[in-house]
Coordinates of C-alpha atoms in Angstrom, one line a residue:
Chain X
X1 CA 22.0 -0.6 12.3
X2 CA 23.1 2.7 12.3
X3 CA 22.2 3.9 15.8
X4 CA 23.4 7.8 14.8
X5 CA 21.6 7.9 11.4
X6 CA 18.8 6.3 12.8
X7 CA 19.1 9.8 16.1
X8 CA 19.2 11.9 13.2
X9 CA 16.4 10.6 11.0
X10 CA 14.4 10.7 14.2
X11 CA 15.0 13.8 15.0
X12 CA 14.9 15.7 11.4
X13 CA 11.3 14.0 12.1
X14 CA 10.2 15.5 14.6
X15 CA 10.8 19.3 12.9
X16 CA 8.9 18.3 9.5
X17 CA 6.4 20.4 8.4
X18 CA 3.8 17.7 9.5
X19 CA 2.3 17.1 13.8
X20 CA 4.3 14.8 15.3
X21 CA 3.3 11.2 14.3
X22 CA 1.2 11.9 11.0
X23 CA 3.0 10.3 8.6
X24 CA 2.1 7.4 10.9
X25 CA 4.3 4.0 9.8
X26 CA 6.1 5.7 7.0
X27 CA 8.0 7.6 9.7
X28 CA 8.9 4.5 11.3
X29 CA 9.9 3.0 7.9
X30 CA 12.4 5.9 6.9
X31 CA 14.0 5.8 10.0
X32 CA 14.4 2.0 10.1
X33 CA 15.4 2.6 6.2
X34 CA 18.1 5.4 7.6
X35 CA 19.8 3.4 10.0
X36 CA 20.5 0.7 7.8
X37 CA 21.8 2.7 5.4
X38 CA 23.7 4.8 7.4
X39 CA 22.4 8.1 5.9
X40 CA 19.8 11.1 7.8
X41 CA 18.5 11.7 4.5
X42 CA 18.3 8.2 2.7
X43 CA 16.3 7.9 -1.3
X44 CA 15.6 4.4 -2.7
X45 CA 16.9 4.4 -6.1
X46 CA 18.3 1.6 -7.2
X47 CA 15.9 -1.1 -6.1
X48 CA 16.3 -5.1 -7.2
X49 CA 13.9 -7.2 -6.9
X50 CA 15.3 -11.4 -7.6
X51 CA 12.8 -14.3 -8.4
X52 CA 14.4 -17.2 -8.1
X53 CA 12.5 -20.6 -9.2
X54 CA 13.6 -23.8 -8.7
X55 CA 11.4 -27.7 -8.8
X56 CA 10.2 -29.5 -6.3
X57 CA 10.1 -33.6 -6.1
X58 CA 7.5 -33.3 -3.6
X59 CA 5.0 -32.5 -6.8
X60 CA 5.0 -36.0 -7.7
X61 CA 2.3 -36.5 -5.0
X62 CA 0.0 -33.8 -6.1
X63 CA 0.4 -31.4 -4.0
X64 CA -0.1 -28.3 -6.0
X65 CA -3.3 -27.4 -8.7
X66 CA -0.7 -26.5 -12.1
X67 CA 1.7 -29.1 -13.3
X68 CA 5.6 -29.0 -12.4
X69 CA 6.2 -28.0 -16.1
X70 CA 4.7 -24.2 -15.5
X71 CA 7.7 -23.7 -13.7
X72 CA 9.7 -23.5 -16.3
X73 CA 6.9 -22.1 -18.8
X74 CA 6.5 -19.2 -16.1
X75 CA 10.1 -18.7 -16.0
X76 CA 10.5 -18.5 -19.7
X77 CA 7.1 -15.9 -19.0
X78 CA 9.5 -13.7 -16.7
X79 CA 11.6 -13.8 -19.7
X80 CA 10.0 -12.7 -21.9
X81 CA 8.4 -9.8 -19.9
X82 CA 4.6 -11.1 -19.8
X83 CA 4.4 -12.1 -15.6
X84 CA 2.9 -9.9 -13.1
X85 CA 6.4 -8.9 -11.8
X86 CA 7.3 -8.1 -14.6
X87 CA 5.1 -5.1 -14.1
X88 CA 5.3 -4.7 -10.8
X89 CA 9.3 -4.6 -11.0
X90 CA 8.9 -1.5 -14.0
X91 CA 6.2 0.2 -12.4
X92 CA 8.7 0.3 -9.0
X93 CA 11.5 1.1 -11.5
X94 CA 13.2 -2.0 -10.4
X95 CA 15.8 -4.1 -11.7
X96 CA 14.4 -7.2 -11.9
X97 CA 16.3 -10.5 -11.8
X98 CA 15.6 -13.9 -12.7
X99 CA 17.5 -16.7 -11.6
X100 CA 16.5 -20.1 -12.6
X101 CA 18.1 -23.0 -10.1
X102 CA 18.6 -26.5 -11.7
X103 CA 14.9 -26.7 -13.1
X104 CA 15.7 -29.8 -15.0
X105 CA 17.1 -31.7 -11.9
X106 CA 14.2 -31.3 -9.0
X107 CA 14.7 -31.6 -5.3
X108 CA 14.1 -35.2 -4.1
X109 CA 10.9 -35.9 -3.0
X110 CA 11.3 -35.3 0.5
X111 CA 8.3 -37.3 1.1
X112 CA 10.8 -40.2 0.8
X113 CA 14.7 -38.5 1.8
X114 CA 16.5 -35.1 2.1
X115 CA 14.9 -33.0 -0.7
X116 CA 18.8 -31.7 -0.9
X117 CA 22.0 -33.0 -0.3
X118 CA 24.2 -30.5 1.7
X119 CA 26.6 -30.0 -1.3
X120 CA 23.0 -28.8 -3.2
X121 CA 21.6 -26.3 -0.1
X122 CA 25.2 -24.8 -0.2
X123 CA 25.4 -24.3 -3.9
X124 CA 21.7 -23.1 -4.1
X125 CA 22.3 -20.8 -0.6
X126 CA 25.5 -19.1 -2.6
X127 CA 23.6 -18.8 -6.4
X128 CA 21.5 -16.2 -4.0
X129 CA 24.2 -15.2 -2.2
X130 CA 26.0 -14.3 -5.1
X131 CA 22.7 -12.9 -7.1
X132 CA 22.4 -9.8 -4.9
X133 CA 23.7 -6.3 -6.3
X134 CA 26.0 -4.7 -4.2
X135 CA 24.9 -1.5 -5.3
X136 CA 21.3 -2.2 -4.7
X137 CA 19.8 0.4 -2.0
X138 CA 16.6 -2.5 -1.8
X139 CA 16.3 -5.9 -2.5
X140 CA 12.7 -8.1 -3.0
X141 CA 13.1 -12.0 -3.0
X142 CA 10.8 -13.9 -5.2
X143 CA 10.2 -17.0 -5.8
X144 CA 8.4 -19.3 -8.9
X145 CA 8.2 -22.9 -8.1
X146 CA 5.1 -25.3 -8.8
X147 CA 4.7 -27.3 -4.9
X148 CA 7.0 -24.4 -3.1
X149 CA 4.7 -23.9 -0.8
X150 CA 4.3 -27.9 0.5
X151 CA 8.1 -27.0 1.4
X152 CA 7.6 -24.1 2.2
X153 CA 4.2 -25.5 5.4
X154 CA 7.1 -28.6 6.4
X155 CA 9.4 -26.0 7.1
X156 CA 7.3 -24.3 9.1
X157 CA 5.8 -26.9 10.7
X158 CA 9.1 -28.9 11.3
X159 CA 10.8 -25.2 12.1
X160 CA 7.9 -23.6 14.1
X161 CA 5.2 -27.0 15.2
X162 CA 2.3 -26.9 15.3
X163 CA -0.2 -27.8 11.9
X164 CA -2.7 -26.1 10.1
X165 CA 0.3 -24.3 7.6
X166 CA -0.5 -26.4 4.9
X167 CA -2.8 -23.6 2.6
X168 CA -4.2 -23.8 -0.7
X169 CA -1.1 -22.3 -3.0
X170 CA -2.3 -21.2 -6.4
X171 CA -5.8 -23.1 -5.4
X172 CA -6.2 -26.7 -3.7
X173 CA -9.6 -28.4 -3.5
X174 CA -10.3 -29.5 -0.5
X175 CA -9.2 -33.0 -1.3
X176 CA -5.9 -32.0 -2.5
X177 CA -5.2 -29.5 0.8
X178 CA -6.1 -32.4 2.7
X179 CA -3.9 -34.9 1.0
X180 CA -1.0 -31.4 1.8
X181 CA -1.7 -31.8 5.1
X182 CA -0.9 -35.0 5.5
X183 CA 2.0 -34.8 3.2
X184 CA 3.6 -31.9 5.1
X185 CA 2.7 -33.4 8.8
X186 CA 4.6 -36.4 7.5
X187 CA 7.5 -35.2 6.2
X188 CA 8.4 -32.7 8.8
X189 CA 8.5 -35.4 11.5
X190 CA 10.2 -37.9 9.2
X191 CA 12.8 -35.0 9.4
X192 CA 12.2 -33.6 12.9
X193 CA 15.4 -31.9 14.8
X194 CA 17.7 -30.9 12.7
X195 CA 19.4 -27.6 12.7
X196 CA 17.8 -25.1 11.0
X197 CA 20.0 -25.4 7.8
X198 CA 19.3 -29.2 7.9
X199 CA 16.2 -28.2 7.9
X200 CA 16.3 -26.2 5.1
X201 CA 18.4 -28.8 2.9
X202 CA 15.8 -31.9 4.1
X203 CA 12.5 -30.3 3.3
X204 CA 13.2 -26.9 1.6
X205 CA 13.9 -26.2 -2.7
X206 CA 16.8 -24.7 -4.7
X207 CA 14.8 -21.3 -4.9
X208 CA 13.6 -21.4 -0.7
X209 CA 17.2 -21.4 -0.4
X210 CA 18.4 -18.8 -2.7
X211 CA 16.6 -16.7 -1.1
X212 CA 17.9 -17.2 2.3
X213 CA 21.3 -16.4 1.2
X214 CA 20.3 -13.8 -1.1
X215 CA 18.1 -11.7 2.2
X216 CA 21.7 -12.8 4.9
X217 CA 23.7 -11.5 2.0
X218 CA 22.1 -8.3 1.6
X219 CA 22.6 -7.6 5.7
X220 CA 25.8 -8.1 5.3
X221 CA 26.0 -4.7 2.5
X222 CA 23.3 -3.2 4.4
X223 CA 20.8 -3.6 1.7
X224 CA 17.1 -3.6 3.1
X225 CA 15.0 -6.4 2.3
X226 CA 11.0 -6.1 2.0
X227 CA 10.3 -9.6 2.5
X228 CA 7.2 -11.4 0.4
X229 CA 4.5 -13.8 1.1
X230 CA 4.6 -17.5 2.6
X231 CA 7.4 -19.3 0.9
X232 CA 9.7 -16.1 1.1
X233 CA 9.2 -15.7 5.2
X234 CA 9.4 -19.6 5.2
X235 CA 13.6 -19.0 3.8
X236 CA 13.4 -16.1 6.0
X237 CA 12.6 -18.5 8.8
X238 CA 15.5 -20.6 8.6
X239 CA 17.8 -17.5 8.9
X240 CA 14.9 -16.2 12.0
X241 CA 15.5 -19.6 13.7
X242 CA 19.6 -19.7 13.7
X243 CA 19.2 -16.0 15.2
X244 CA 16.3 -14.1 15.4
X245 CA 18.0 -10.9 15.4
X246 CA 19.1 -11.8 11.3
X247 CA 15.7 -10.5 10.2
X248 CA 16.0 -6.8 11.6
X249 CA 16.7 -5.3 8.4
X250 CA 13.7 -6.9 6.8
X251 CA 10.0 -5.7 6.5
X252 CA 7.6 -7.1 5.5
X253 CA 6.0 -5.8 2.3
X254 CA 2.2 -7.4 2.4
X255 CA 0.2 -10.4 4.2
X256 CA -0.7 -12.6 1.5
X257 CA -4.4 -14.9 1.3
X258 CA -2.1 -17.6 1.7
X259 CA -3.6 -18.6 5.1
X260 CA -0.6 -19.1 6.6
X261 CA 0.7 -16.6 6.2
X262 CA -0.3 -14.2 9.0
X263 CA 0.6 -16.7 11.3
X264 CA 3.6 -16.9 9.9
X265 CA 4.7 -13.1 10.0
X266 CA 3.9 -13.2 13.6
X267 CA 6.0 -15.8 14.9
X268 CA 9.0 -13.2 12.6
X269 CA 7.8 -10.4 14.7
X270 CA 6.7 -8.6 11.4
X271 CA 3.5 -6.3 10.5
X272 CA 2.9 -6.4 7.2
X273 CA 2.7 -3.0 4.9
X274 CA 0.2 -4.0 2.3
X275 CA -2.6 -6.4 2.8
X276 CA -4.2 -6.5 -0.9
X277 CA -5.1 -10.0 -0.6
X278 CA -2.1 -11.3 -2.7
X279 CA -1.2 -14.4 -3.2
X280 CA 1.2 -14.7 -5.7
X281 CA 4.2 -15.3 -5.3
X282 CA 7.4 -13.8 -7.6
X283 CA 7.7 -11.2 -4.6
X284 CA 4.5 -9.5 -6.0
X285 CA 3.3 -7.9 -3.1
X286 CA 6.8 -7.1 -2.0
X287 CA 7.6 -5.4 -5.0
X288 CA 4.7 -3.2 -5.0
X289 CA 5.6 -2.2 -1.1
X290 CA 8.7 -0.9 -2.4
X291 CA 6.4 1.5 -3.4
X292 CA 5.7 2.7 0.5
X293 CA 9.3 2.2 1.1
X294 CA 10.4 4.8 -1.3
X295 CA 7.5 6.7 -0.9
X296 CA 8.6 6.9 3.4
X297 CA 11.9 7.9 2.2
X298 CA 10.9 10.7 -0.4
X299 CA 9.0 12.4 2.4
X300 CA 11.0 11.9 4.9
X301 CA 14.6 13.1 3.1
X302 CA 12.3 15.9 1.0
X303 CA 10.4 18.1 3.2
X304 CA 10.9 21.1 4.6
X305 CA 11.2 22.0 8.1
X306 CA 9.1 24.0 9.9
X307 CA 11.8 26.5 10.1
X308 CA 13.1 26.3 6.6
X309 CA 8.9 26.9 5.4
X310 CA 8.8 29.4 7.9
X311 CA 5.4 27.4 9.5
X312 CA 4.1 27.7 13.1
X313 CA 4.5 24.7 15.0
X314 CA 2.1 23.5 17.0
Chain M
X1 CA -19.1 2.9 -15.3
X2 CA -18.9 1.2 -18.9
X3 CA -20.1 -2.7 -18.4
X4 CA -18.7 -4.2 -21.1
X5 CA -15.2 -2.4 -20.5
X6 CA -15.5 -4.2 -17.2
X7 CA -16.4 -7.4 -18.7
X8 CA -14.0 -7.6 -21.0
X9 CA -11.7 -6.7 -17.9
X10 CA -12.6 -9.6 -16.0
X11 CA -12.5 -12.2 -19.2
X12 CA -8.9 -10.9 -20.1
X13 CA -8.6 -11.1 -15.9
X14 CA -9.2 -15.1 -16.3
X15 CA -6.7 -15.6 -18.7
X16 CA -4.0 -13.8 -17.5
X17 CA -0.7 -16.0 -16.3
X18 CA -1.8 -16.4 -12.7
X19 CA -3.7 -18.4 -10.3
X20 CA -7.3 -17.1 -10.9
X21 CA -7.4 -14.7 -8.0
X22 CA -4.0 -14.2 -7.2
X23 CA -3.9 -10.7 -7.2
X24 CA -6.1 -10.3 -4.6
X25 CA -7.3 -6.5 -5.1
X26 CA -5.5 -5.7 -7.8
X27 CA -8.2 -7.1 -10.2
X28 CA -11.0 -5.9 -8.9
X29 CA -9.3 -2.5 -9.1
X30 CA -8.1 -3.0 -12.1
X31 CA -11.4 -4.1 -13.1
X32 CA -13.3 -1.4 -11.2
X33 CA -10.5 1.3 -13.5
X34 CA -11.6 -0.5 -16.4
X35 CA -15.3 -0.3 -16.1
X36 CA -14.9 3.7 -15.3
X37 CA -12.3 4.5 -18.3
X38 CA -14.6 2.4 -20.6
X39 CA -11.0 0.4 -21.8
X40 CA -10.8 -2.9 -21.3
X41 CA -7.2 -2.9 -21.1
X42 CA -6.6 0.9 -19.4
X43 CA -2.9 2.5 -17.6
X44 CA -2.4 5.5 -15.4
X45 CA -0.6 7.8 -16.8
X46 CA -2.1 11.3 -16.1
X47 CA -3.1 11.0 -12.1
X48 CA -3.7 14.9 -10.6
X49 CA -3.8 15.9 -6.9
X50 CA -5.8 18.9 -5.9
X51 CA -4.9 19.8 -2.2
X52 CA -7.8 22.7 -1.2
X53 CA -7.7 25.2 1.6
X54 CA -9.5 27.1 3.5
X55 CA -10.2 28.6 6.7
X56 CA -12.9 27.3 9.4
X57 CA -14.2 30.9 12.2
X58 CA -14.8 27.5 14.3
X59 CA -10.9 28.0 15.4
X60 CA -12.0 31.1 17.3
X61 CA -13.1 28.5 20.1
X62 CA -9.8 26.6 20.3
X63 CA -10.5 23.3 18.5
X64 CA -6.7 22.7 16.8
X65 CA -3.5 22.4 18.1
X66 CA -2.2 24.6 15.8
X67 CA -2.5 28.3 15.5
X68 CA -5.0 29.4 12.1
X69 CA -2.0 31.1 10.4
X70 CA -1.3 28.0 9.6
X71 CA -3.6 27.1 6.5
X72 CA -1.2 29.9 4.8
X73 CA 2.0 28.9 6.0
X74 CA 1.4 25.2 4.8
X75 CA -0.1 26.9 1.4
X76 CA 3.2 28.4 0.8
X77 CA 5.3 25.2 1.5
X78 CA 3.1 23.5 -1.4
X79 CA 3.8 26.5 -3.0
X80 CA 7.5 26.4 -2.6
X81 CA 7.7 22.2 -2.9
X82 CA 8.5 21.5 0.9
X83 CA 5.2 19.7 1.9
X84 CA 4.6 15.8 2.5
X85 CA 2.4 16.3 -0.5
X86 CA 4.6 17.6 -2.5
X87 CA 7.3 14.9 -1.9
X88 CA 4.7 11.9 -2.8
X89 CA 2.7 13.3 -5.9
X90 CA 6.0 13.6 -7.5
X91 CA 7.2 10.1 -6.1
X92 CA 3.8 9.2 -7.7
X93 CA 4.5 11.0 -10.6
X94 CA 1.4 13.1 -10.6
X95 CA 0.5 16.3 -11.0
X96 CA -0.2 18.5 -8.0
X97 CA -2.6 21.5 -8.0
X98 CA -3.2 24.1 -4.9
X99 CA -6.1 25.8 -4.7
X100 CA -6.4 28.2 -1.8
X101 CA -10.0 29.8 -1.3
X102 CA -10.8 32.9 0.5
X103 CA -8.3 32.2 2.7
X104 CA -8.5 36.0 3.9
X105 CA -12.0 35.6 4.6
X106 CA -12.5 32.8 7.1
X107 CA -15.7 30.8 7.1
X108 CA -18.3 31.7 9.7
X109 CA -18.4 30.6 13.2
X110 CA -20.7 27.3 12.7
X111 CA -21.7 27.4 16.5
X112 CA -22.8 31.3 15.8
X113 CA -24.6 30.4 12.6
X114 CA -24.0 29.1 9.5
X115 CA -20.3 29.0 7.6
X116 CA -20.7 29.9 4.4
X117 CA -24.5 31.5 2.7
X118 CA -25.5 29.7 0.0
X119 CA -23.8 31.9 -2.6
X120 CA -20.2 30.7 -1.0
X121 CA -20.6 27.0 -1.0
X122 CA -21.4 27.2 -4.9
X123 CA -18.4 29.3 -5.2
X124 CA -16.9 26.6 -3.1
X125 CA -18.6 24.1 -5.2
X126 CA -17.8 25.4 -8.8
X127 CA -14.1 26.0 -7.5
X128 CA -13.7 22.0 -7.0
X129 CA -15.3 21.5 -10.3
X130 CA -13.4 23.9 -11.6
X131 CA -10.0 22.4 -10.6
X132 CA -10.3 18.9 -12.5
X133 CA -8.6 18.6 -15.5
X134 CA -10.4 17.0 -17.9
X135 CA -7.5 14.8 -19.0
X136 CA -7.0 13.4 -15.7
X137 CA -7.1 9.7 -15.2
X138 CA -6.7 9.2 -11.5
X139 CA -8.2 12.0 -9.4
X140 CA -7.0 12.5 -5.5
X141 CA -8.2 15.5 -3.8
X142 CA -6.8 16.5 -0.4
X143 CA -7.2 19.5 1.8
X144 CA -5.1 21.8 4.4
X145 CA -7.2 24.3 6.8
X146 CA -6.9 24.6 10.2
X147 CA -10.0 23.1 12.2
X148 CA -11.4 21.1 9.4
X149 CA -12.0 18.2 11.6
X150 CA -13.8 20.0 13.3
X151 CA -15.7 20.8 10.5
X152 CA -15.5 17.4 9.6
X153 CA -17.0 15.5 12.4
X154 CA -20.0 18.6 12.4
X155 CA -21.1 17.4 8.6
X156 CA -20.4 13.1 10.4
X157 CA -22.4 13.8 12.7
X158 CA -25.1 15.8 11.3
X159 CA -25.5 13.8 8.1
X160 CA -25.3 10.4 10.3
X161 CA -26.0 10.9 13.8
X162 CA -24.6 9.0 17.1
X163 CA -21.8 10.9 18.5
X164 CA -17.6 10.3 18.4
X165 CA -17.0 11.4 15.5
X166 CA -15.0 14.5 16.7
X167 CA -10.9 12.9 16.8
X168 CA -7.8 14.7 17.9
X169 CA -6.6 16.1 14.5
X170 CA -3.1 17.3 14.2
X171 CA -2.7 16.5 18.6
X172 CA -5.8 17.9 20.5
X173 CA -5.1 16.6 24.1
X174 CA -8.5 15.3 26.1
X175 CA -9.2 18.5 27.0
X176 CA -9.0 19.8 23.7
X177 CA -10.6 16.5 22.5
X178 CA -13.6 17.0 25.1
X179 CA -14.2 20.6 24.2
X180 CA -14.2 20.1 20.4
X181 CA -16.5 16.7 20.9
X182 CA -18.8 19.4 22.7
X183 CA -18.6 21.9 19.9
X184 CA -19.9 19.1 17.2
X185 CA -22.6 18.1 18.6
X186 CA -23.7 21.4 19.8
X187 CA -23.8 23.0 16.0
X188 CA -24.5 19.8 14.3
X189 CA -27.7 20.1 16.2
X190 CA -28.1 24.1 15.4
X191 CA -27.9 23.2 11.8
X192 CA -30.2 19.7 12.3
X193 CA -32.5 18.5 9.5
X194 CA -31.2 20.3 6.4
X195 CA -30.1 18.7 2.8
X196 CA -27.4 17.5 2.2
X197 CA -26.1 20.5 0.3
X198 CA -27.4 23.2 3.2
X199 CA -26.0 21.0 5.6
X200 CA -22.3 21.2 3.8
X201 CA -22.8 25.1 3.4
X202 CA -23.7 25.2 7.4
X203 CA -21.5 23.4 8.6
X204 CA -18.7 22.9 5.6
X205 CA -15.9 25.0 4.9
X206 CA -14.9 26.1 1.2
X207 CA -12.1 23.2 0.7
X208 CA -14.8 20.9 2.0
X209 CA -17.2 22.2 -0.6
X210 CA -14.4 22.3 -3.2
X211 CA -13.5 18.3 -2.7
X212 CA -17.1 17.9 -3.0
X213 CA -17.7 19.8 -5.9
X214 CA -14.1 18.2 -7.5
X215 CA -15.5 14.7 -7.1
X216 CA -18.6 14.8 -8.3
X217 CA -16.8 16.8 -11.8
X218 CA -14.6 13.9 -12.0
X219 CA -18.0 11.2 -11.9
X220 CA -18.8 13.6 -15.0
X221 CA -15.6 13.4 -16.8
X222 CA -15.5 9.4 -16.1
X223 CA -12.3 10.2 -14.2
X224 CA -11.5 7.6 -11.0
X225 CA -11.6 9.2 -7.7
X226 CA -8.5 7.7 -4.9
X227 CA -10.3 9.4 -0.9
X228 CA -7.8 10.4 1.6
X229 CA -9.0 10.7 4.9
X230 CA -11.3 11.8 7.5
X231 CA -11.6 15.2 5.8
X232 CA -12.0 13.9 2.4
X233 CA -14.4 11.4 3.3
X234 CA -16.8 14.0 4.9
X235 CA -16.5 15.7 1.9
X236 CA -17.6 12.4 -0.4
X237 CA -20.1 11.8 2.7
X238 CA -22.0 15.2 1.1
X239 CA -22.5 13.7 -2.1
X240 CA -23.2 9.8 -0.6
X241 CA -26.4 11.4 1.0
X242 CA -27.4 13.3 -2.1
X243 CA -27.3 9.8 -3.6
X244 CA -25.3 6.7 -2.8
X245 CA -24.6 5.5 -6.0
X246 CA -22.8 9.0 -6.8
X247 CA -19.5 7.5 -5.1
X248 CA -19.1 4.0 -7.0
X249 CA -15.7 6.0 -9.0
X250 CA -14.3 6.3 -5.8
X251 CA -12.3 4.0 -3.8
X252 CA -10.8 4.8 -0.4
X253 CA -7.0 4.9 -0.3
X254 CA -6.2 4.4 3.1
X255 CA -7.9 4.0 6.2
X256 CA -6.5 7.2 9.0
X257 CA -5.5 7.1 12.4
X258 CA -7.8 10.0 12.3
X259 CA -10.9 7.4 14.8
X260 CA -13.6 8.3 13.4
X261 CA -12.4 8.0 9.4
X262 CA -13.1 4.2 9.7
X263 CA -16.3 4.4 10.7
X264 CA -17.3 7.0 8.3
X265 CA -15.5 4.5 5.4
X266 CA -18.2 1.6 6.7
X267 CA -21.0 4.3 6.2
X268 CA -19.3 4.8 3.1
X269 CA -19.1 1.0 2.0
X270 CA -15.6 1.4 1.0
X271 CA -12.5 -1.2 2.2
X272 CA -9.5 1.6 2.2
X273 CA -6.3 0.1 0.4
X274 CA -3.7 1.0 3.0
X275 CA -4.0 1.1 6.4
X276 CA -0.6 2.9 7.1
X277 CA -1.5 5.1 10.5
X278 CA -1.2 8.2 8.3
X279 CA -3.3 11.5 9.5
X280 CA -2.0 14.1 7.8
X281 CA -4.7 14.9 5.1
X282 CA -3.5 16.8 1.9
X283 CA -4.4 14.1 -0.3
X284 CA -1.3 12.4 0.9
X285 CA -2.7 8.9 1.8
X286 CA -4.4 9.2 -1.5
X287 CA -1.7 9.9 -3.1
X288 CA 0.2 6.9 -1.8
X289 CA -2.4 4.8 -2.9
X290 CA -2.0 6.3 -6.7
X291 CA 0.6 3.2 -7.2
X292 CA -1.6 0.7 -5.9
X293 CA -4.1 1.6 -9.2
X294 CA -1.6 2.0 -10.8
X295 CA 0.0 -1.2 -10.6
X296 CA -2.9 -3.0 -10.8
X297 CA -3.6 -1.8 -14.2
X298 CA -0.2 -2.4 -15.2
X299 CA -0.5 -5.8 -14.2
X300 CA -3.9 -5.9 -15.6
X301 CA -2.7 -4.8 -19.2
X302 CA 0.6 -5.5 -19.4
X303 CA 0.5 -9.1 -18.6
X304 CA 0.8 -12.4 -20.5
X305 CA -2.5 -14.8 -21.2
X306 CA -1.7 -18.6 -20.9
X307 CA -1.8 -18.6 -24.7
X308 CA 0.3 -15.9 -25.1
X309 CA 2.9 -16.8 -22.9
X310 CA 2.4 -20.7 -23.7
X311 CA 2.1 -21.6 -19.9
X312 CA 0.2 -24.8 -18.8
X313 CA -3.0 -23.5 -17.0
X314 CA -4.2 -25.6 -13.4

């Protein structure tokens, strides 16, 4: 981040026509965004939303309330403009891209072996890396993949430890939830002790690896990222475990209703911008939070100073 | 509200391409909005933001961190486009109107007598009533008025009871805060036992009365309202004390950092959409929340159903 741009943004904020601190988190957001863009009066003009889709061998174990063919059906829905993320991206004036990743070749069932081979994981990471548009000025990464809250929970269990990371996903009943929790615990212990990237290969999915690749690429391009829910944050977790500073260019878009998301955000040290009970994935909560980041920059860069407006300071 | 439109919206929500409940509060918002508009698939297309400004005699008692001439200075800033609300209204694609109310004639100091005579209060209510555009489809009312957190706190004290309603406003220090708390307590007890509307005249300000008038008018026109912070909610409180159902067409836009706002929202039975530490007034938090209401309607009305998209239900 650009310390000079942050300092200039902070100095400007102090003389804008409002009581100091009166815009709350919008003030911090604008300064953070200014730092990553290297501009004291930035605007959000070209947000990009990328939805990665992948299929998961672990669905054979009955871990989802929806059948695995829904992944490809929902990709068609994204392409036809019918999903929630289509409406939210349009509403946020964001460019939406959908990247299906080898949907006819699900990952291996990680209760039996690693989900992906190292080359498969590298390919998915690279797909994410390459999907980020270098002229984007804000990035949301989202996902679709029946079974992927199981993969995300397994990643959190392996990388952070403890239990309780499995949640209801798209709507499991109690019996389904306890089966899922067992599968997650078993998979995490089977693939324990690996490096973060090898854990990603062993337990993740292609869409999770791709989100990690895109988040890393965004940092390289100084594009701030709005993190979405549990699965997106599990992807971010992999980078965080490699280097805790790797997510400094990321803000948490929302707190998902998926139970373990709040705990994962706490581990990442991120306070969510929104808390509206969403638990859809697709990047939906983060896409909604684009409005908050854009509004923060609009206030910061568009407001008059006390001197410009002839307003008396307190 | 139109029960048929609500039922149709709920029925539609149940077959949209997402797990049931996965859009959290957005689902409830869309159904609520559909009910007030009487349309099963509504869109937010013409939001109106009105900022009312008034001056307060009680500023003579030193209750604000800013001098009273800032009210008129900020109105000029609104008119020149330099304030936070200008940026937020523009960003939310909302039509912004600024209504200064007799700024050269502050209300009387309510520690000495009623702030407004009954005809003055009626005139301010009518100004609010008349400011709502009948073709608007979402309304935000905001305010500017040095000293008006004192008036709002006095209203809450008189109408709800208890103490602790006085807060730091634009940034009072500890000594200022305790002076303000004393003034609020004294004024509320001086003007105790009146009807809600007479309490409004005795302790309110013109901008507070105007907000109450606008909120009432919006209900008449079936225009849903997004409530802003402490002062806006004090205006809404007057209507609520007349009839608790009078605010059914209102949603709480945000929780302000002004300390007593959360408590006031609780009294009104409203859960805020946003909680970003704003405490600026001007309608700022509510204007930001326009995005949430619009996004809720966009998802609800724009998404494909399972049948339309050929997606398997869970």
